[in-house]
Amino acid sequence: MDSEISNNPALQEVLNTLEVDRKKIASTYTVCYTVFGIAALLIVGGLLIGAATVAIILSLIPIIVGIVMLFQIDGDAQKYKVAYKMNVVATALKKINESLTFVPQSGLTEGEFIDSDLFTTEPDRYKTQDLISGTVDKTSFSFAEVHAEYKTETQTKNGTRTEWHTIFKGIIFVADFNKNFTVSTVVRPKSFGNTVGAWFSKNIFSFGNTEIVQLENTNFDNQFVTYSRNQIEARYILTPAMMERILDLNNKSDETISLSFISSKMYIAFPLSNNYFEAPIHTSLLVPDLLTDDLSIVQFMHDIVHELDLNTRIWGKG
């Protein structure tokens, strides 16, 4: 079992208690699925033998039973998920860094998401959760899961069809950069313009007032496009060493990252499909790799401070 668990008897005890709750919840869900399956079979059977009305009436019994059971277990399932995050994940994070705090119901505000300038589209639907904050030496940082979407509406003969499109899904990391920038500098993937061509009708700031910065690192310019209204400040931020560190960080990421430097903060967007820190329902809590993925992503985010050498104070806030 993970050393975070095996070396922590109190955490093991919490997991043993939660495992009892998990089994109860999982078995109830299984019964519900079975009951709904029986209802479906009754309806199909009734249609096949020409007794649809009787079959539908009979199927109402298991359907009602299943709905009642789901309603009753939902509260227990929510409590179990919260207990897992607060008592298991939050405790395990302390092994990475004692300063780490975990607030599952909080995240990156929609206003900060927009103000980060990482994306050119203002979301119509925004969800965020699982805020983790901490300090590495002199640098404070935080990160959270974010799912931002915009909608399009199309008029059809049957009325208005609304479709939702993902602007971003993944983790956004925010760190103190110890410098009050006079303008924003944004680093986006080279492919960014192609993938969001359809979004520019909802552009929330003008590229026209933002110059593309040509940097001396060819590999960096091949991967990213850098925008800033202050070429000197952009180069001051994106030193040769910083560009190499960003390239190394990008190589370790699943998909191309985006960065921005605004006010006195650095934002990094990591596109990810996984939903982290969620309690398993249908698989055991008592497995060796229970926390492996969750803790590895936290360790990855935590190590960014060192990866980008953010503790080296080459300037002070002016």
Short mmCIF file of C-alpha atoms in Angstrom, two decimals:
data_model
loop_
_atom_site.label_atom_id
_atom_site.label_comp_id
_atom_site.label_asym_id
_atom_site.label_seq_id
_atom_site.Cartn_x
_atom_site.Cartn_y
_atom_site.Cartn_z
CA MET A 1 0.00 0.00 0.00
CA ASP A 2 1.15 3.59 -0.62
CA SER A 3 3.60 4.72 2.04
CA GLU A 4 1.25 7.67 2.74
CA ILE A 5 -1.29 5.12 3.92
CA SER A 6 0.79 2.23 5.25
CA ASN A 7 2.82 4.58 7.47
CA ASN A 8 -0.26 6.30 8.79
CA PRO A 9 -2.40 4.06 11.07
CA ALA A 10 -4.98 6.83 11.58
CA LEU A 11 -5.47 7.13 7.80
CA GLN A 12 -5.76 3.35 7.49
CA GLU A 13 -8.47 3.39 10.15
CA VAL A 14 -10.37 6.13 8.27
CA LEU A 15 -10.16 4.07 5.06
CA ASN A 16 -11.41 0.94 6.82
CA THR A 17 -14.43 2.86 8.12
CA LEU A 18 -15.12 4.48 4.75
CA GLU A 19 -14.80 1.11 3.00
CA VAL A 20 -17.82 -0.13 4.99
CA ASP A 21 -19.81 2.91 3.80
CA ARG A 22 -18.58 2.44 0.22
CA LYS A 23 -19.71 -1.22 0.10
CA LYS A 24 -23.17 -0.27 1.34
CA ILE A 25 -23.50 2.50 -1.25
CA ALA A 26 -22.13 0.34 -4.08
CA SER A 27 -24.43 -2.58 -3.26
CA THR A 28 -27.45 -0.25 -3.18
CA TYR A 29 -26.55 1.17 -6.58
CA THR A 30 -26.14 -2.37 -7.92
CA VAL A 31 -29.60 -3.32 -6.65
CA CYS A 32 -31.03 -0.17 -8.25
CA TYR A 33 -29.44 -0.97 -11.61
CA THR A 34 -30.80 -4.51 -11.36
CA VAL A 35 -34.30 -3.29 -10.54
CA PHE A 36 -34.27 -0.86 -13.49
CA GLY A 37 -33.01 -3.70 -15.69
CA ILE A 38 -35.97 -5.85 -14.61
CA ALA A 39 -38.34 -2.97 -15.47
CA ALA A 40 -36.79 -2.67 -18.92
CA LEU A 41 -37.10 -6.42 -19.53
CA LEU A 42 -40.77 -6.34 -18.49
CA ILE A 43 -41.50 -3.55 -20.97
CA VAL A 44 -39.61 -5.26 -23.83
CA GLY A 45 -41.27 -8.60 -23.03
CA GLY A 46 -44.69 -6.98 -22.94
CA LEU A 47 -44.13 -5.35 -26.32
CA LEU A 48 -43.04 -8.67 -27.84
CA ILE A 49 -46.14 -10.57 -26.66
CA GLY A 50 -48.55 -7.72 -27.33
CA ALA A 51 -49.28 -6.91 -23.69
CA ALA A 52 -47.60 -3.52 -23.50
CA THR A 53 -50.11 -1.92 -21.12
CA VAL A 54 -49.84 -4.72 -18.57
CA ALA A 55 -46.04 -4.74 -18.86
CA ILE A 56 -45.79 -0.97 -18.31
CA ILE A 57 -48.04 -1.18 -15.24
CA LEU A 58 -45.98 -4.06 -13.83
CA SER A 59 -42.71 -2.25 -14.58
CA LEU A 60 -43.84 0.74 -12.51
CA ILE A 61 -43.29 -1.27 -9.31
CA PRO A 62 -39.53 -1.88 -9.78
CA ILE A 63 -39.09 1.64 -11.22
CA ILE A 64 -40.64 3.26 -8.13
CA VAL A 65 -38.63 0.98 -5.82
CA GLY A 66 -35.42 1.87 -7.66
CA ILE A 67 -36.09 5.63 -7.56
CA VAL A 68 -36.85 5.52 -3.83
CA MET A 69 -33.64 3.58 -3.15
CA LEU A 70 -31.57 6.02 -5.23
CA PHE A 71 -33.09 8.96 -3.41
CA GLN A 72 -32.37 7.41 -0.01
CA ILE A 73 -28.75 6.50 -0.81
CA ASP A 74 -27.87 9.81 -2.48
CA GLY A 75 -27.36 11.60 0.85
CA ASP A 76 -25.08 8.82 2.11
CA ALA A 77 -23.09 8.91 -1.13
CA GLN A 78 -22.54 12.67 -0.88
CA LYS A 79 -21.39 12.38 2.75
CA TYR A 80 -19.02 9.57 1.78
CA LYS A 81 -17.48 11.63 -1.04
CA VAL A 82 -16.96 14.64 1.23
CA ALA A 83 -15.48 12.48 3.99
CA TYR A 84 -13.06 10.92 1.50
CA LYS A 85 -11.82 14.31 0.33
CA MET A 86 -11.56 15.86 3.80
CA ASN A 87 -10.23 12.88 5.75
CA VAL A 88 -8.20 10.95 3.17
CA VAL A 89 -7.00 13.28 0.41
CA ALA A 90 -6.41 16.31 2.68
CA THR A 91 -4.43 14.18 5.14
CA ALA A 92 -2.31 12.54 2.43
CA LEU A 93 -1.42 15.96 0.93
CA LYS A 94 0.44 16.88 4.14
CA LYS A 95 3.04 14.25 3.23
CA ILE A 96 3.95 16.30 0.16
CA ASN A 97 4.03 19.65 1.93
CA GLU A 98 2.72 20.46 5.41
CA SER A 99 1.47 23.85 4.17
CA LEU A 100 -0.97 22.35 1.63
CA THR A 101 -4.65 23.02 2.30
CA PHE A 102 -7.54 21.40 0.43
CA VAL A 103 -10.95 23.05 0.00
CA PRO A 104 -13.05 20.73 -2.23
CA GLN A 105 -15.99 23.12 -2.63
CA SER A 106 -13.81 26.07 -3.66
CA GLY A 107 -11.77 26.80 -6.78
CA LEU A 108 -10.59 29.49 -9.20
CA THR A 109 -13.23 32.19 -9.47
CA GLU A 110 -14.79 32.85 -12.85
CA GLY A 111 -13.56 36.43 -12.65
CA GLU A 112 -9.97 35.31 -12.18
CA PHE A 113 -10.37 32.78 -15.01
CA ILE A 114 -11.41 35.62 -17.34
CA ASP A 115 -8.80 38.07 -16.00
CA SER A 116 -5.99 35.53 -16.51
CA ASP A 117 -6.18 36.23 -20.28
CA LEU A 118 -5.36 32.56 -20.88
CA PHE A 119 -8.42 32.17 -23.08
CA THR A 120 -10.18 34.40 -25.58
CA THR A 121 -13.73 33.33 -24.81
CA GLU A 122 -15.83 34.31 -21.82
CA PRO A 123 -17.61 31.23 -20.41
CA ASP A 124 -21.39 30.84 -20.38
CA ARG A 125 -21.14 27.93 -17.95
CA TYR A 126 -18.34 27.63 -15.39
CA LYS A 127 -17.54 24.96 -12.81
CA THR A 128 -14.57 24.78 -10.47
CA GLN A 129 -13.66 22.66 -7.45
CA ASP A 130 -10.88 21.10 -5.37
CA LEU A 131 -8.78 24.16 -4.56
CA ILE A 132 -5.33 23.25 -3.21
CA SER A 133 -3.10 26.01 -1.83
CA GLY A 134 0.33 26.08 -0.27
CA THR A 135 3.76 27.65 -0.06
CA VAL A 136 7.14 26.44 -1.26
CA ASP A 137 9.88 28.43 0.45
CA LYS A 138 8.93 32.05 -0.38
CA THR A 139 6.43 31.33 -3.15
CA SER A 140 2.70 30.92 -2.53
CA PHE A 141 0.66 29.00 -5.09
CA SER A 142 -2.74 27.40 -5.65
CA PHE A 143 -4.46 25.29 -8.25
CA ALA A 144 -7.94 23.98 -8.94
CA GLU A 145 -9.95 21.95 -11.42
CA VAL A 146 -11.87 24.06 -13.91
CA HIS A 147 -14.42 23.27 -16.62
CA ALA A 148 -15.42 26.32 -18.67
CA GLU A 149 -17.86 26.16 -21.59
CA TYR A 150 -19.51 28.51 -24.07
CA LYS A 151 -22.79 27.88 -25.86
CA THR A 152 -24.01 28.30 -29.39
CA GLU A 153 -27.67 28.56 -30.33
CA THR A 154 -28.94 27.45 -33.73
CA GLN A 155 -32.44 28.07 -35.04
CA THR A 156 -33.98 24.88 -36.45
CA LYS A 157 -37.46 23.99 -37.67
CA ASN A 158 -38.08 22.45 -34.23
CA GLY A 159 -36.99 25.55 -32.34
CA THR A 160 -33.70 26.69 -30.83
CA ARG A 161 -30.94 24.10 -30.44
CA THR A 162 -28.37 24.91 -27.75
CA GLU A 163 -24.96 23.25 -27.90
CA TRP A 164 -22.20 23.46 -25.29
CA HIS A 165 -18.51 23.60 -26.23
CA THR A 166 -15.52 23.27 -23.91
CA ILE A 167 -13.23 26.28 -23.65
CA PHE A 168 -11.03 24.54 -21.10
CA LYS A 169 -11.12 21.44 -18.93
CA GLY A 170 -8.25 20.70 -16.61
CA ILE A 171 -6.20 22.33 -13.86
CA ILE A 172 -5.21 25.97 -13.61
CA PHE A 173 -2.15 26.75 -11.49
CA VAL A 174 -1.54 30.21 -10.01
CA ALA A 175 1.70 31.35 -8.37
CA ASP A 176 3.11 34.55 -6.94
CA PHE A 177 5.72 35.90 -9.36
CA ASN A 178 6.94 38.65 -7.02
CA LYS A 179 6.68 41.37 -9.69
CA ASN A 180 3.92 43.84 -10.50
CA PHE A 181 3.79 43.68 -14.29
CA THR A 182 2.72 46.84 -16.10
CA VAL A 183 0.95 44.83 -18.83
CA SER A 184 -0.07 41.22 -19.40
CA THR A 185 2.20 38.77 -21.21
CA VAL A 186 0.48 35.65 -22.55
CA VAL A 187 2.10 32.48 -23.89
CA ARG A 188 -0.22 30.22 -25.89
CA PRO A 189 0.31 27.02 -27.88
CA LYS A 190 1.15 27.60 -31.56
CA SER A 191 -1.98 25.59 -32.47
CA PHE A 192 -4.23 27.77 -30.29
CA GLY A 193 -5.39 30.03 -33.13
CA ASN A 194 -6.48 27.08 -35.26
CA THR A 195 -8.48 25.35 -32.54
CA VAL A 196 -10.41 28.43 -31.43
CA GLY A 197 -11.08 30.08 -34.77
CA ALA A 198 -14.82 29.75 -34.21
CA TRP A 199 -14.62 31.51 -30.83
CA PHE A 200 -13.32 34.87 -31.95
CA SER A 201 -16.80 36.30 -32.39
CA LYS A 202 -16.93 36.31 -28.60
CA ASN A 203 -13.41 37.65 -28.13
CA ILE A 204 -13.16 39.41 -24.77
CA PHE A 205 -10.06 41.41 -25.61
CA SER A 206 -8.51 42.68 -28.80
CA PHE A 207 -5.44 41.06 -30.29
CA GLY A 208 -5.03 44.26 -32.27
CA ASN A 209 -3.53 46.06 -29.28
CA THR A 210 -1.25 43.15 -28.40
CA GLU A 211 2.03 42.61 -30.18
CA ILE A 212 3.54 39.22 -30.90
CA VAL A 213 6.90 38.94 -29.17
CA GLN A 214 9.70 37.32 -31.14
CA LEU A 215 12.03 35.52 -28.76
CA GLU A 216 15.54 34.24 -29.26
CA ASN A 217 14.70 30.62 -28.41
CA THR A 218 13.70 28.89 -31.68
CA ASN A 219 12.28 25.82 -29.92
CA PHE A 220 10.14 28.06 -27.74
CA ASP A 221 8.84 30.05 -30.72
CA ASN A 222 8.06 26.79 -32.54
CA GLN A 223 5.89 25.60 -29.62
CA PHE A 224 4.34 28.86 -28.45
CA VAL A 225 3.14 32.29 -29.54
CA THR A 226 3.87 35.06 -27.04
CA TYR A 227 1.69 38.19 -26.85
CA SER A 228 2.51 41.35 -24.90
CA ARG A 229 2.03 45.11 -25.12
CA ASN A 230 5.49 45.58 -23.63
CA GLN A 231 8.27 43.79 -25.52
CA ILE A 232 10.95 44.70 -22.97
CA GLU A 233 8.95 43.42 -20.00
CA ALA A 234 8.04 40.22 -21.87
CA ARG A 235 11.71 39.51 -22.49
CA TYR A 236 12.51 40.35 -18.88
CA ILE A 237 10.00 37.71 -17.76
CA LEU A 238 10.88 35.14 -20.43
CA THR A 239 14.60 34.92 -19.86
CA PRO A 240 16.53 32.19 -21.71
CA ALA A 241 16.54 30.11 -18.52
CA MET A 242 12.78 30.60 -17.99
CA MET A 243 11.99 29.59 -21.58
CA GLU A 244 14.00 26.37 -21.17
CA ARG A 245 12.19 25.61 -17.92
CA ILE A 246 8.79 26.21 -19.55
CA LEU A 247 9.76 23.89 -22.43
CA ASP A 248 10.81 21.20 -19.91
CA LEU A 249 7.54 21.61 -18.00
CA ASN A 250 5.57 21.41 -21.25
CA ASN A 251 7.37 18.18 -22.21
CA LYS A 252 6.26 16.62 -18.93
CA SER A 253 2.63 17.64 -19.52
CA ASP A 254 0.10 15.55 -21.43
CA GLU A 255 -0.98 18.45 -23.64
CA THR A 256 0.52 21.83 -24.52
CA ILE A 257 0.24 24.28 -21.64
CA SER A 258 -0.70 27.98 -21.75
CA LEU A 259 0.78 30.65 -19.47
CA SER A 260 0.11 34.26 -18.57
CA PHE A 261 1.89 36.82 -16.41
CA ILE A 262 -0.53 39.41 -15.05
CA SER A 263 -0.36 41.83 -12.09
CA SER A 264 2.01 39.91 -9.80
CA LYS A 265 0.87 36.40 -10.71
CA MET A 266 1.71 33.63 -13.13
CA TYR A 267 -1.09 31.42 -14.44
CA ILE A 268 -0.57 28.05 -16.12
CA ALA A 269 -3.39 26.06 -17.75
CA PHE A 270 -2.94 22.29 -17.96
CA PRO A 271 -5.56 20.61 -20.17
CA LEU A 272 -6.55 17.31 -18.52
CA SER A 273 -9.43 14.90 -18.99
CA ASN A 274 -9.21 13.21 -15.58
CA ASN A 275 -11.31 14.29 -12.62
CA TYR A 276 -9.05 14.05 -9.57
CA PHE A 277 -9.69 13.53 -5.85
CA GLU A 278 -12.98 11.66 -6.33
CA ALA A 279 -13.93 8.80 -4.01
CA PRO A 280 -14.35 5.46 -5.79
CA ILE A 281 -17.79 3.86 -5.48
CA HIS A 282 -17.48 0.53 -7.26
CA THR A 283 -13.83 -0.24 -6.50
CA SER A 284 -12.22 -0.84 -3.12
CA LEU A 285 -10.54 1.86 -1.06
CA LEU A 286 -8.14 -0.77 0.31
CA VAL A 287 -5.87 -1.02 -2.71
CA PRO A 288 -2.14 -0.17 -3.00
CA ASP A 289 -2.54 2.49 -5.68
CA LEU A 290 -5.59 4.29 -4.24
CA LEU A 291 -3.94 7.73 -4.07
CA THR A 292 -1.21 7.32 -6.68
CA ASP A 293 -2.77 9.42 -9.48
CA ASP A 294 -4.10 12.11 -7.14
CA LEU A 295 -0.84 12.57 -5.28
CA SER A 296 1.25 12.48 -8.45
CA ILE A 297 -0.68 15.39 -9.97
CA VAL A 298 -0.34 17.35 -6.71
CA GLN A 299 3.40 16.61 -6.58
CA PHE A 300 3.69 17.73 -10.21
CA MET A 301 1.96 21.05 -9.47
CA HIS A 302 3.92 21.52 -6.25
CA ASP A 303 7.23 21.01 -8.04
CA ILE A 304 6.48 23.75 -10.60
CA VAL A 305 7.85 26.30 -8.13
CA HIS A 306 11.24 24.59 -8.35
CA GLU A 307 10.89 23.69 -12.05
CA LEU A 308 10.46 27.36 -12.95
CA ASP A 309 12.82 28.58 -10.20
CA LEU A 310 10.17 30.91 -8.81
CA ASN A 311 11.97 31.23 -5.47
CA THR A 312 14.87 33.05 -7.10
CA ARG A 313 13.96 36.68 -6.56
CA ILE A 314 15.63 38.55 -9.42
CA TRP A 315 13.37 41.51 -8.76
CA GLY A 316 11.12 42.85 -6.06
CA LYS A 317 7.56 44.06 -6.39
CA GLY A 318 7.71 47.62 -7.55
#
